[in-house]
Coordinates of C-alpha atoms in Angstrom, one line a residue:
X1 CA 0.2 -0.2 -0.1
X2 CA 2.7 2.4 0.9
X3 CA 4.4 1.9 -2.1
X4 CA 1.5 1.8 -4.5
X5 CA 0.6 5.7 -2.8
X6 CA 3.8 7.4 -3.2
X7 CA 4.3 5.1 -7.0
X8 CA 0.4 7.1 -8.0
X9 CA 2.0 10.1 -6.5
X10 CA 5.3 10.2 -8.6
X11 CA 2.6 9.4 -11.7
X12 CA 0.6 12.6 -10.8
X13 CA 3.3 14.9 -10.3
X14 CA 6.0 13.7 -12.7
X15 CA 2.1 14.1 -15.0
X16 CA 1.1 17.3 -14.4
X17 CA 5.0 19.3 -15.1
X18 CA 5.2 17.3 -18.6
X19 CA 1.3 19.3 -19.3
X20 CA 1.7 22.2 -17.3
X21 CA 5.5 23.4 -16.7
X22 CA 6.7 24.9 -20.0
X23 CA 10.2 25.7 -21.2
X24 CA 12.1 29.1 -21.0
X25 CA 12.4 30.2 -25.0
X26 CA 14.7 33.0 -24.0
X27 CA 16.9 30.5 -21.6
X28 CA 17.7 28.3 -24.0
X29 CA 21.2 28.8 -25.8
X30 CA 21.5 28.9 -29.4
X31 CA 24.3 26.0 -29.1
X32 CA 24.4 23.2 -27.3
X33 CA 27.5 21.1 -25.5
X34 CA 27.2 18.6 -27.8
X35 CA 24.9 17.7 -30.7
X36 CA 23.4 13.9 -30.7
X37 CA 24.0 10.5 -28.7
X38 CA 26.3 9.2 -30.7
X39 CA 28.9 12.6 -30.5
X40 CA 27.9 12.6 -26.7
X41 CA 29.5 8.5 -26.0
X42 CA 32.0 9.7 -28.4
X43 CA 33.2 12.5 -26.0
X44 CA 32.4 10.4 -23.2
X45 CA 34.7 7.9 -24.4
X46 CA 37.5 10.4 -25.4
X47 CA 37.2 11.4 -21.8
X48 CA 37.8 7.8 -20.2
X49 CA 41.0 7.8 -22.1
X50 CA 42.6 9.8 -20.7
X51 CA 45.7 8.2 -18.6
X52 CA 44.2 10.3 -15.3
X53 CA 41.0 9.6 -15.6
X54 CA 41.3 6.2 -16.3
X55 CA 43.1 6.1 -12.5
X56 CA 40.7 7.7 -11.0
X57 CA 37.6 5.5 -12.3
X58 CA 39.5 2.0 -11.6
X59 CA 40.4 3.4 -7.6
X60 CA 36.7 4.8 -7.4
X61 CA 35.8 1.7 -8.7
X62 CA 37.3 -1.0 -5.8
X63 CA 37.8 1.5 -3.3
X64 CA 34.2 0.4 -1.8
X65 CA 34.9 -3.8 -1.2
X66 CA 36.4 -3.6 1.9
X67 CA 33.0 -2.2 3.2
X68 CA 30.3 -3.5 1.6
X69 CA 29.9 -6.4 3.0
X70 CA 29.0 -5.0 6.5
X71 CA 26.5 -2.3 3.8
X72 CA 24.9 -5.4 2.4
X73 CA 23.9 -7.9 5.1
X74 CA 24.3 -6.2 8.5
X75 CA 20.1 -5.1 8.5
X76 CA 19.4 -8.6 6.8
X77 CA 21.4 -10.6 9.1
X78 CA 19.4 -8.8 11.9
X79 CA 16.5 -9.4 10.3
X80 CA 17.8 -13.3 10.2
X81 CA 18.3 -13.0 13.9
X82 CA 15.3 -11.8 15.5
X83 CA 15.1 -8.2 15.1
X84 CA 12.2 -6.9 14.1
X85 CA 11.8 -5.6 9.8
X86 CA 9.8 -2.9 11.8
X87 CA 11.9 -1.9 13.8
X88 CA 14.5 -1.7 12.1
X89 CA 12.4 1.2 9.3
X90 CA 11.4 3.3 12.2
X91 CA 15.3 3.3 13.3
X92 CA 15.8 4.9 10.3
X93 CA 13.4 7.3 10.9
X94 CA 16.0 9.5 13.0
X95 CA 18.5 9.5 10.3
X96 CA 16.5 11.5 8.4
X97 CA 17.4 15.3 10.0
X98 CA 21.2 13.8 10.1
X99 CA 21.6 12.6 6.1
X100 CA 20.1 16.7 5.5
X101 CA 22.6 18.2 7.8
X102 CA 25.6 16.4 7.7
X103 CA 25.8 16.8 3.6
X104 CA 26.3 21.2 4.6
X105 CA 28.5 20.1 7.1
X106 CA 31.1 18.4 5.8
X107 CA 30.7 20.6 2.7
X108 CA 32.8 23.5 4.5
X109 CA 35.5 21.0 4.3
X110 CA 35.6 19.7 1.3
X111 CA 35.4 23.3 -0.6
X112 CA 39.3 23.6 -0.1
X113 CA 41.4 23.1 -2.8
X114 CA 42.1 18.6 -1.7
X115 CA 38.4 17.2 -1.0
X116 CA 39.4 13.8 -1.7
X117 CA 41.4 14.4 2.3
X118 CA 38.4 14.3 3.4
X119 CA 37.6 10.7 1.7
X120 CA 40.5 9.6 2.8
X121 CA 39.8 10.6 6.4
X122 CA 36.3 8.7 6.9
X123 CA 37.6 5.5 4.5
X124 CA 39.3 3.9 8.3
X125 CA 36.7 4.9 11.0
X126 CA 34.3 2.8 7.8
X127 CA 36.2 0.2 8.0
X128 CA 35.4 -0.1 11.4
X129 CA 32.4 -0.1 11.6
X130 CA 31.9 -3.2 9.4
X131 CA 33.7 -4.9 12.8
X132 CA 30.9 -3.6 14.5
X133 CA 28.7 -4.3 12.6
X134 CA 29.7 -8.1 12.9
X135 CA 29.4 -7.1 16.5
X136 CA 25.6 -6.0 16.4
X137 CA 24.8 -9.5 14.5
X138 CA 26.7 -11.1 17.3
X139 CA 25.1 -9.6 20.5
X140 CA 22.1 -9.7 19.0
X141 CA 21.0 -13.4 19.6
X142 CA 22.7 -13.0 23.0
X143 CA 20.9 -9.8 24.2
X144 CA 17.2 -11.4 23.2
X145 CA 14.9 -12.4 25.8
X146 CA 11.5 -13.0 25.3
X147 CA 9.7 -9.8 24.8
X148 CA 12.2 -8.7 21.3
X149 CA 15.2 -7.1 22.3
X150 CA 16.1 -4.7 25.0
X151 CA 16.0 -0.8 24.8
X152 CA 20.1 -0.4 25.0
X153 CA 20.6 -2.3 22.2
X154 CA 18.7 -0.9 19.8
X155 CA 20.9 3.0 21.1
X156 CA 23.8 0.8 20.5
X157 CA 22.2 -0.2 16.6
X158 CA 21.9 3.7 15.8
X159 CA 24.9 5.5 17.4
X160 CA 26.2 2.9 15.1
X161 CA 24.0 3.2 11.7
X162 CA 24.5 7.4 13.0
X163 CA 28.3 7.2 12.8
X164 CA 27.7 4.6 9.6
X165 CA 26.4 7.2 8.6
X166 CA 28.1 10.1 9.3
X167 CA 31.3 8.4 7.4
X168 CA 29.7 7.2 5.1
X169 CA 28.1 11.1 3.7
X170 CA 32.1 12.5 3.6
X171 CA 32.8 10.1 1.4
X172 CA 30.1 10.5 -0.4
X173 CA 29.9 14.6 -0.7
X174 CA 34.1 14.4 -0.3
X175 CA 34.0 12.3 -3.8
X176 CA 31.0 14.3 -5.4
X177 CA 33.0 17.6 -5.1
X178 CA 36.2 16.1 -6.4
X179 CA 34.2 15.7 -9.3
X180 CA 32.9 18.7 -9.5
X181 CA 36.0 20.4 -8.6
X182 CA 38.2 18.9 -12.1
X183 CA 35.5 18.0 -14.2
X184 CA 35.9 20.3 -17.3
X185 CA 33.5 23.4 -17.0
X186 CA 32.9 23.4 -21.4
X187 CA 31.3 19.3 -21.6
X188 CA 30.9 20.1 -17.1
X189 CA 27.4 18.6 -17.7
X190 CA 29.1 15.9 -19.3
X191 CA 32.1 15.1 -17.5
X192 CA 30.5 14.8 -14.1
X193 CA 28.3 12.4 -15.3
X194 CA 30.6 10.0 -16.3
X195 CA 32.6 10.3 -12.6
X196 CA 29.1 10.1 -10.7
X197 CA 27.9 7.0 -12.8
X198 CA 31.2 5.5 -12.0
X199 CA 31.6 6.3 -8.1
X200 CA 27.8 4.5 -8.5
X201 CA 28.3 1.4 -10.5
X202 CA 31.8 1.9 -7.8
X203 CA 29.2 1.3 -4.2
X204 CA 26.7 -1.0 -6.1
X205 CA 29.1 -3.8 -7.0
X206 CA 30.9 -4.9 -4.4
X207 CA 27.5 -5.3 -2.5
X208 CA 26.0 -7.1 -4.9
X209 CA 28.4 -9.3 -5.1
X210 CA 28.8 -9.8 -1.0
X211 CA 25.2 -10.8 -1.2
X212 CA 25.6 -13.2 -4.1
X213 CA 28.9 -14.5 -1.4
X214 CA 26.5 -14.7 1.8
X215 CA 25.7 -18.4 1.1
X216 CA 28.2 -19.9 -0.1
X217 CA 31.1 -18.4 3.3
X218 CA 28.0 -19.4 6.1
X219 CA 30.0 -21.6 7.9
X220 CA 26.3 -24.2 9.4
X221 CA 25.4 -26.9 10.5
X222 CA 22.6 -29.4 10.6
X223 CA 20.5 -30.0 14.6
X224 CA 20.3 -33.9 14.5
X225 CA 21.4 -35.1 11.0
X226 CA 25.2 -36.8 11.9
X227 CA 27.6 -36.1 8.9
X228 CA 25.8 -33.4 7.3
X229 CA 27.0 -30.1 6.7
X230 CA 24.4 -28.1 5.0
X231 CA 26.5 -26.8 2.7
X232 CA 24.6 -26.9 -0.7
X233 CA 20.7 -26.3 -0.8
X234 CA 20.5 -29.8 -1.4
X235 CA 22.0 -30.9 1.5
X236 CA 19.8 -27.6 3.7
X237 CA 16.6 -29.6 1.9
X238 CA 17.8 -33.1 3.5

């Protein structure tokens, strides 16, 4: 119902924009940056062939591997350990004002000549929070009781998530600031879109791989079935 409602709102608002919003003809530049999709991709290819851009793309494609498992799997594992999904969803609510404030605060430190310094400084803390998340998953069954989980457990989870958001946004704002700084103003939109797309891809593919590896890397024990490791789906079924 929630998704259906907001899907309907999205369709209605975008349709209204399409029909009611008119372009300001006076502000449209006479000459466009590129003439078509072919020219745009040719331009992107020429940008990515530059040695500095190619090296930077390789770095941002691999920089998030270290915390991909913690980011992608922690919530699922907490649910698996018995933490109600609706409680985890509620814990995300206090993060919203933090997510609004953080870019404003962090932008002061990324506005200088070396915005990536913030990225470097935040990385080790984000890696350490991966260990913290692993501890939260391990700790969950230890503190669980008949009524659910104690308040102090949820307090630790919220604090851990808040610290994680600080490191996440420090890296995100820093990389955006750097992309804006190095992009050629003449083709700024195309240049920034390329770098931001690669940056987003660098965050998505490690999470996908981490989720795929969860099952084969999980150590399982079969209760009441000696000689079975439950390592495969067929063995688990048996």
